[in-house]
Amino acid sequence: MKIIAPSELTSSNANSRYIFLDTNVFVAAISDKDFLVFLKRLQDLGHVLFTIPQVTYEFTRGSDTIAIYNRRAQFIADIADTVYPIDKHVEACQEFTVLMQKYRPKGQYTDFLLCTALYALHGNASLLTSDHSAMPLDLFDRTMIITTDNTKEIQNLGLYEINQERLNVALEKLAQK
Amino acid sequence: MSDERIKEIRERIYKVSTSERPKATAHRKSVDDLWKEATIIRQTFSEDNSAQRTDELQRK
């Protein structure tokens, strides 16, 4: 697999980031060893990989035995440096919940929680996902694109971050109504 | 089913441990070990008829 990623992320002097991983990233990691190597390289460069419990739920969906469930859940825990308890923070981010209801009214709950995690961490975190439709660009920037090419298909993953300026405008509009 | 039996089942299930702080680097597994696990997990996706599901997740 060929992986094309910006040097701001992969060079030895890249600023370290907190990067949340969506379910599709873990699926990519079980599908291709080169992608797994890429994730480990990010960690070696000082980036910290996060995920949330709801991603574990999605990744373990369809497990029909305890052994299969355990193996999949353990895999998530082995890759992620932490499984961030986002549920505890949702109540403190109610204004963001309303914004997400406005900009992604048909969004999936896991995607909403991943977005909320970026908000809860005050813009100090990024989200890596191939589900671009889940990310409202009214509130987020796609700051980087990582392309994977396994000869069968080309996939683009986006690294998303809160756009503080647009977020402030959106919050201000919310306050006025 | 008795509470004891349910407790037995619960004890066999992997507990997803959440934390706001990252674990130490030393606790990370090697790529080769992870890839061994990934290979087995990929097979479980095909066995539970979720090859299609894997594609769906990847597209998501």
Tab-separated table of C-alpha atoms in Angstrom:
chain	number	residue	atom	x	y	z
A	1	MET	CA	0.000	0.000	0.000
A	2	LYS	CA	1.203	3.476	-0.829
A	3	ILE	CA	0.411	6.125	1.767
A	4	ILE	CA	0.772	9.786	0.948
A	5	ALA	CA	0.689	12.042	3.984
A	6	PRO	CA	1.744	15.666	4.488
A	7	SER	CA	5.134	16.262	6.047
A	8	GLU	CA	3.506	18.495	8.726
A	9	LEU	CA	2.249	15.207	10.128
A	10	THR	CA	5.015	12.765	9.318
A	11	SER	CA	8.302	14.635	9.540
A	12	SER	CA	10.507	14.199	12.571
A	13	ASN	CA	9.941	17.836	13.599
A	14	ALA	CA	6.135	17.714	13.218
A	15	ASN	CA	4.217	19.277	16.089
A	16	SER	CA	2.732	16.484	18.152
A	17	ARG	CA	-1.044	16.259	18.041
A	18	TYR	CA	-3.880	14.545	19.829
A	19	ILE	CA	-5.550	12.570	17.054
A	20	PHE	CA	-8.933	10.886	17.506
A	21	LEU	CA	-9.497	7.844	15.293
A	22	ASP	CA	-12.849	7.011	13.725
A	23	THR	CA	-14.052	3.416	13.246
A	24	ASN	CA	-13.023	3.390	9.579
A	25	VAL	CA	-9.393	3.992	10.629
A	26	PHE	CA	-9.406	0.783	12.704
A	27	VAL	CA	-10.983	-1.081	9.787
A	28	ALA	CA	-8.168	0.204	7.578
A	29	ALA	CA	-5.674	-0.952	10.216
A	30	ILE	CA	-6.916	-4.561	10.120
A	31	SER	CA	-7.024	-4.476	6.328
A	32	ASP	CA	-3.470	-3.455	5.516
A	33	LYS	CA	-0.245	-3.827	7.450
A	34	ASP	CA	1.253	-0.721	5.852
A	35	PHE	CA	-1.541	1.364	7.313
A	36	LEU	CA	-0.921	-0.179	10.730
A	37	VAL	CA	2.766	0.714	10.335
A	38	PHE	CA	1.696	4.261	9.437
A	39	LEU	CA	-0.350	4.579	12.659
A	40	LYS	CA	2.554	3.280	14.743
A	41	ARG	CA	4.860	5.756	13.009
A	42	LEU	CA	2.556	8.602	14.010
A	43	GLN	CA	2.890	7.465	17.617
A	44	ASP	CA	6.654	7.178	17.328
A	45	LEU	CA	6.720	10.777	16.079
A	46	GLY	CA	4.976	11.877	19.270
A	47	HIS	CA	1.369	12.062	18.125
A	48	VAL	CA	-1.090	10.643	20.658
A	49	LEU	CA	-3.877	8.447	19.295
A	50	PHE	CA	-7.277	8.719	20.952
A	51	THR	CA	-10.612	7.124	20.373
A	52	ILE	CA	-13.929	6.915	22.213
A	53	PRO	CA	-15.963	3.977	23.606
A	54	GLN	CA	-18.594	4.346	20.888
A	55	VAL	CA	-15.973	3.554	18.232
A	56	THR	CA	-15.278	0.325	20.105
A	57	TYR	CA	-19.013	-0.393	19.935
A	58	GLU	CA	-19.046	0.125	16.159
A	59	PHE	CA	-15.901	-1.931	15.609
A	60	THR	CA	-17.229	-4.842	17.684
A	61	ARG	CA	-20.647	-4.784	16.019
A	62	GLY	CA	-21.543	-8.247	14.747
A	63	SER	CA	-19.354	-10.092	17.296
A	64	ASP	CA	-21.314	-13.246	18.068
A	65	THR	CA	-19.083	-14.666	20.777
A	66	ILE	CA	-17.318	-13.216	23.795
A	67	ALA	CA	-13.961	-14.252	22.294
A	68	ILE	CA	-14.559	-12.302	19.080
A	69	TYR	CA	-15.850	-9.280	20.994
A	70	ASN	CA	-12.812	-9.344	23.308
A	71	ARG	CA	-10.352	-9.631	20.440
A	72	ARG	CA	-11.816	-6.652	18.598
A	73	ALA	CA	-12.157	-4.498	21.719
A	74	GLN	CA	-8.607	-5.336	22.774
A	75	PHE	CA	-7.325	-4.370	19.311
A	76	ILE	CA	-8.826	-0.886	19.692
A	77	ALA	CA	-7.267	-0.530	23.133
A	78	ASP	CA	-3.907	-1.730	21.818
A	79	ILE	CA	-3.752	0.894	19.093
A	80	ALA	CA	-5.279	3.848	20.921
A	81	ASP	CA	-3.178	5.512	23.591
A	82	THR	CA	-6.401	6.284	25.368
A	83	VAL	CA	-10.114	5.641	25.044
A	84	TYR	CA	-11.454	9.055	25.995
A	85	PRO	CA	-14.652	9.075	28.105
A	86	ILE	CA	-16.479	11.622	25.957
A	87	ASP	CA	-19.871	10.762	27.498
A	88	LYS	CA	-18.802	12.584	30.654
A	89	HIS	CA	-18.290	15.808	28.725
A	90	VAL	CA	-21.360	15.985	26.509
A	91	GLU	CA	-23.498	17.709	29.129
A	92	ALA	CA	-20.889	20.446	29.516
A	93	CYS	CA	-20.925	21.015	25.750
A	94	GLN	CA	-24.645	21.576	25.209
A	95	GLU	CA	-24.128	24.603	22.983
A	96	PHE	CA	-22.053	22.422	20.692
A	97	THR	CA	-24.811	19.790	20.673
A	98	VAL	CA	-27.221	22.416	19.335
A	99	LEU	CA	-24.720	23.461	16.683
A	100	MET	CA	-24.292	19.861	15.539
A	101	GLN	CA	-28.088	19.444	15.449
A	102	LYS	CA	-28.158	22.479	13.196
A	103	TYR	CA	-25.280	21.604	10.864
A	104	ARG	CA	-25.578	17.787	10.843
A	105	PRO	CA	-29.248	17.102	11.663
A	106	LYS	CA	-29.041	13.530	10.319
A	107	GLY	CA	-25.588	12.742	11.736
A	108	GLN	CA	-24.650	9.455	13.423
A	109	TYR	CA	-24.272	9.564	17.199
A	110	THR	CA	-20.672	8.270	17.139
A	111	ASP	CA	-19.677	10.980	14.665
A	112	PHE	CA	-21.383	13.577	16.842
A	113	LEU	CA	-19.413	12.364	19.868
A	114	LEU	CA	-16.110	12.433	17.976
A	115	CYS	CA	-16.845	16.021	16.940
A	116	THR	CA	-17.779	16.872	20.514
A	117	ALA	CA	-14.447	15.462	21.686
A	118	LEU	CA	-12.652	17.991	19.477
A	119	TYR	CA	-14.777	20.754	20.978
A	120	ALA	CA	-14.323	19.503	24.554
A	121	LEU	CA	-10.554	19.605	24.131
A	122	HIS	CA	-10.767	23.279	23.142
A	123	GLY	CA	-9.498	22.787	19.620
A	124	ASN	CA	-6.308	21.024	20.700
A	125	ALA	CA	-7.245	17.790	18.988
A	126	SER	CA	-7.810	16.455	15.473
A	127	LEU	CA	-9.996	13.702	14.059
A	128	LEU	CA	-8.817	11.234	11.434
A	129	THR	CA	-11.678	9.798	9.375
A	130	SER	CA	-12.642	8.770	5.870
A	131	ASP	CA	-16.269	9.734	6.520
A	132	HIS	CA	-16.080	13.249	5.140
A	133	SER	CA	-19.832	13.679	4.992
A	134	ALA	CA	-19.982	13.516	8.794
A	135	MET	CA	-17.887	16.620	9.237
A	136	PRO	CA	-19.606	20.009	8.880
A	137	LEU	CA	-17.104	22.401	7.337
A	138	ASP	CA	-19.175	25.216	8.864
A	139	LEU	CA	-17.415	24.311	12.123
A	140	PHE	CA	-14.340	22.289	11.123
A	141	ASP	CA	-11.366	22.616	8.810
A	142	ARG	CA	-10.009	19.675	6.855
A	143	THR	CA	-6.415	20.538	7.611
A	144	MET	CA	-4.757	17.549	5.941
A	145	ILE	CA	-5.553	14.724	3.565
A	146	ILE	CA	-3.894	11.330	3.747
A	147	THR	CA	-4.251	9.163	0.667
A	148	THR	CA	-3.935	5.385	0.702
A	149	ASP	CA	-3.576	3.350	-2.481
A	150	ASN	CA	-3.754	-0.433	-2.183
A	151	THR	CA	-3.922	-0.986	-5.979
A	152	LYS	CA	-7.604	-2.005	-5.680
A	153	GLU	CA	-8.784	1.379	-4.511
A	154	ILE	CA	-7.686	4.815	-3.441
A	155	GLN	CA	-9.005	6.152	-0.160
A	156	ASN	CA	-8.720	9.633	1.277
A	157	LEU	CA	-8.688	10.206	4.995
A	158	GLY	CA	-9.126	13.714	6.299
A	159	LEU	CA	-7.633	15.240	9.405
A	160	TYR	CA	-10.221	17.605	10.833
A	161	GLU	CA	-9.869	20.342	13.420
A	162	ILE	CA	-12.234	22.883	14.915
A	163	ASN	CA	-12.165	26.227	13.089
A	164	GLN	CA	-12.356	28.501	16.105
A	165	GLU	CA	-13.325	31.574	14.104
A	166	ARG	CA	-16.258	29.916	12.332
A	167	LEU	CA	-17.257	28.206	15.547
A	168	ASN	CA	-17.408	31.557	17.353
A	169	VAL	CA	-19.553	33.034	14.570
A	170	ALA	CA	-21.904	30.044	14.724
A	171	LEU	CA	-22.163	30.312	18.512
A	172	GLU	CA	-22.848	34.037	18.251
A	173	LYS	CA	-25.652	33.396	15.742
A	174	LEU	CA	-27.056	30.818	18.147
A	175	ALA	CA	-27.007	33.347	20.973
A	176	GLN	CA	-28.909	35.922	18.904
A	177	LYS	CA	-31.933	33.726	18.163
B	1	MET	CA	-30.479	-17.009	34.758
B	2	SER	CA	-28.940	-16.450	38.177
B	3	ASP	CA	-27.028	-13.315	39.098
B	4	GLU	CA	-23.979	-15.505	39.673
B	5	ARG	CA	-24.118	-16.865	36.120
B	6	ILE	CA	-24.470	-13.362	34.687
B	7	LYS	CA	-21.520	-12.275	36.800
B	8	GLU	CA	-19.492	-15.160	35.347
B	9	ILE	CA	-20.300	-13.995	31.823
B	10	ARG	CA	-19.428	-10.382	32.635
B	11	GLU	CA	-16.069	-11.408	34.019
B	12	ARG	CA	-15.140	-12.991	30.695
B	13	ILE	CA	-15.861	-9.821	28.721
B	14	TYR	CA	-13.088	-7.353	27.937
B	15	LYS	CA	-13.532	-4.109	29.858
B	16	VAL	CA	-12.903	-1.046	27.784
B	17	SER	CA	-10.924	1.119	30.111
B	18	THR	CA	-11.417	4.844	29.533
B	19	SER	CA	-9.020	7.527	30.586
B	20	GLU	CA	-8.361	11.175	29.888
B	21	ARG	CA	-4.617	10.543	30.031
B	22	PRO	CA	-2.697	8.534	27.430
B	23	LYS	CA	-1.058	5.298	28.510
B	24	ALA	CA	2.716	5.032	28.679
B	25	THR	CA	4.591	4.368	25.443
B	26	ALA	CA	6.046	1.198	26.940
B	27	HIS	CA	2.575	-0.370	26.910
B	28	ARG	CA	2.297	-0.208	23.141
B	29	LYS	CA	2.384	-3.490	21.222
B	30	SER	CA	4.695	-4.039	18.275
B	31	VAL	CA	3.389	-3.780	14.714
B	32	ASP	CA	3.993	-7.508	14.187
B	33	ASP	CA	1.933	-8.443	17.240
B	34	LEU	CA	-0.846	-6.080	16.175
B	35	TRP	CA	-0.797	-7.460	12.653
B	36	LYS	CA	-1.203	-11.023	13.971
B	37	GLU	CA	-4.298	-9.861	15.832
B	38	ALA	CA	-5.523	-7.908	12.808
B	39	THR	CA	-5.286	-11.040	10.655
B	40	ILE	CA	-7.430	-13.030	13.088
B	41	ILE	CA	-9.933	-10.181	13.462
B	42	ARG	CA	-10.252	-9.852	9.693
B	43	GLN	CA	-11.196	-13.529	9.541
B	44	THR	CA	-13.870	-12.996	12.207
B	45	PHE	CA	-15.339	-10.231	10.079
B	46	SER	CA	-15.647	-12.651	7.152
B	47	GLU	CA	-16.963	-15.474	9.359
B	48	ASP	CA	-19.784	-13.404	10.789
B	49	ASN	CA	-20.737	-12.458	7.252
B	50	SER	CA	-19.501	-8.957	7.758
B	51	ALA	CA	-17.133	-8.658	4.798
B	52	GLN	CA	-19.782	-6.402	3.401
B	53	ARG	CA	-19.935	-4.644	6.752
B	54	THR	CA	-16.159	-4.076	6.630
B	55	ASP	CA	-16.583	-2.380	3.267
B	56	GLU	CA	-19.383	-0.266	4.670
B	57	LEU	CA	-17.291	0.786	7.640
B	58	GLN	CA	-14.375	1.640	5.413
B	59	ARG	CA	-16.566	3.802	3.232
B	60	LYS	CA	-18.105	5.533	6.240
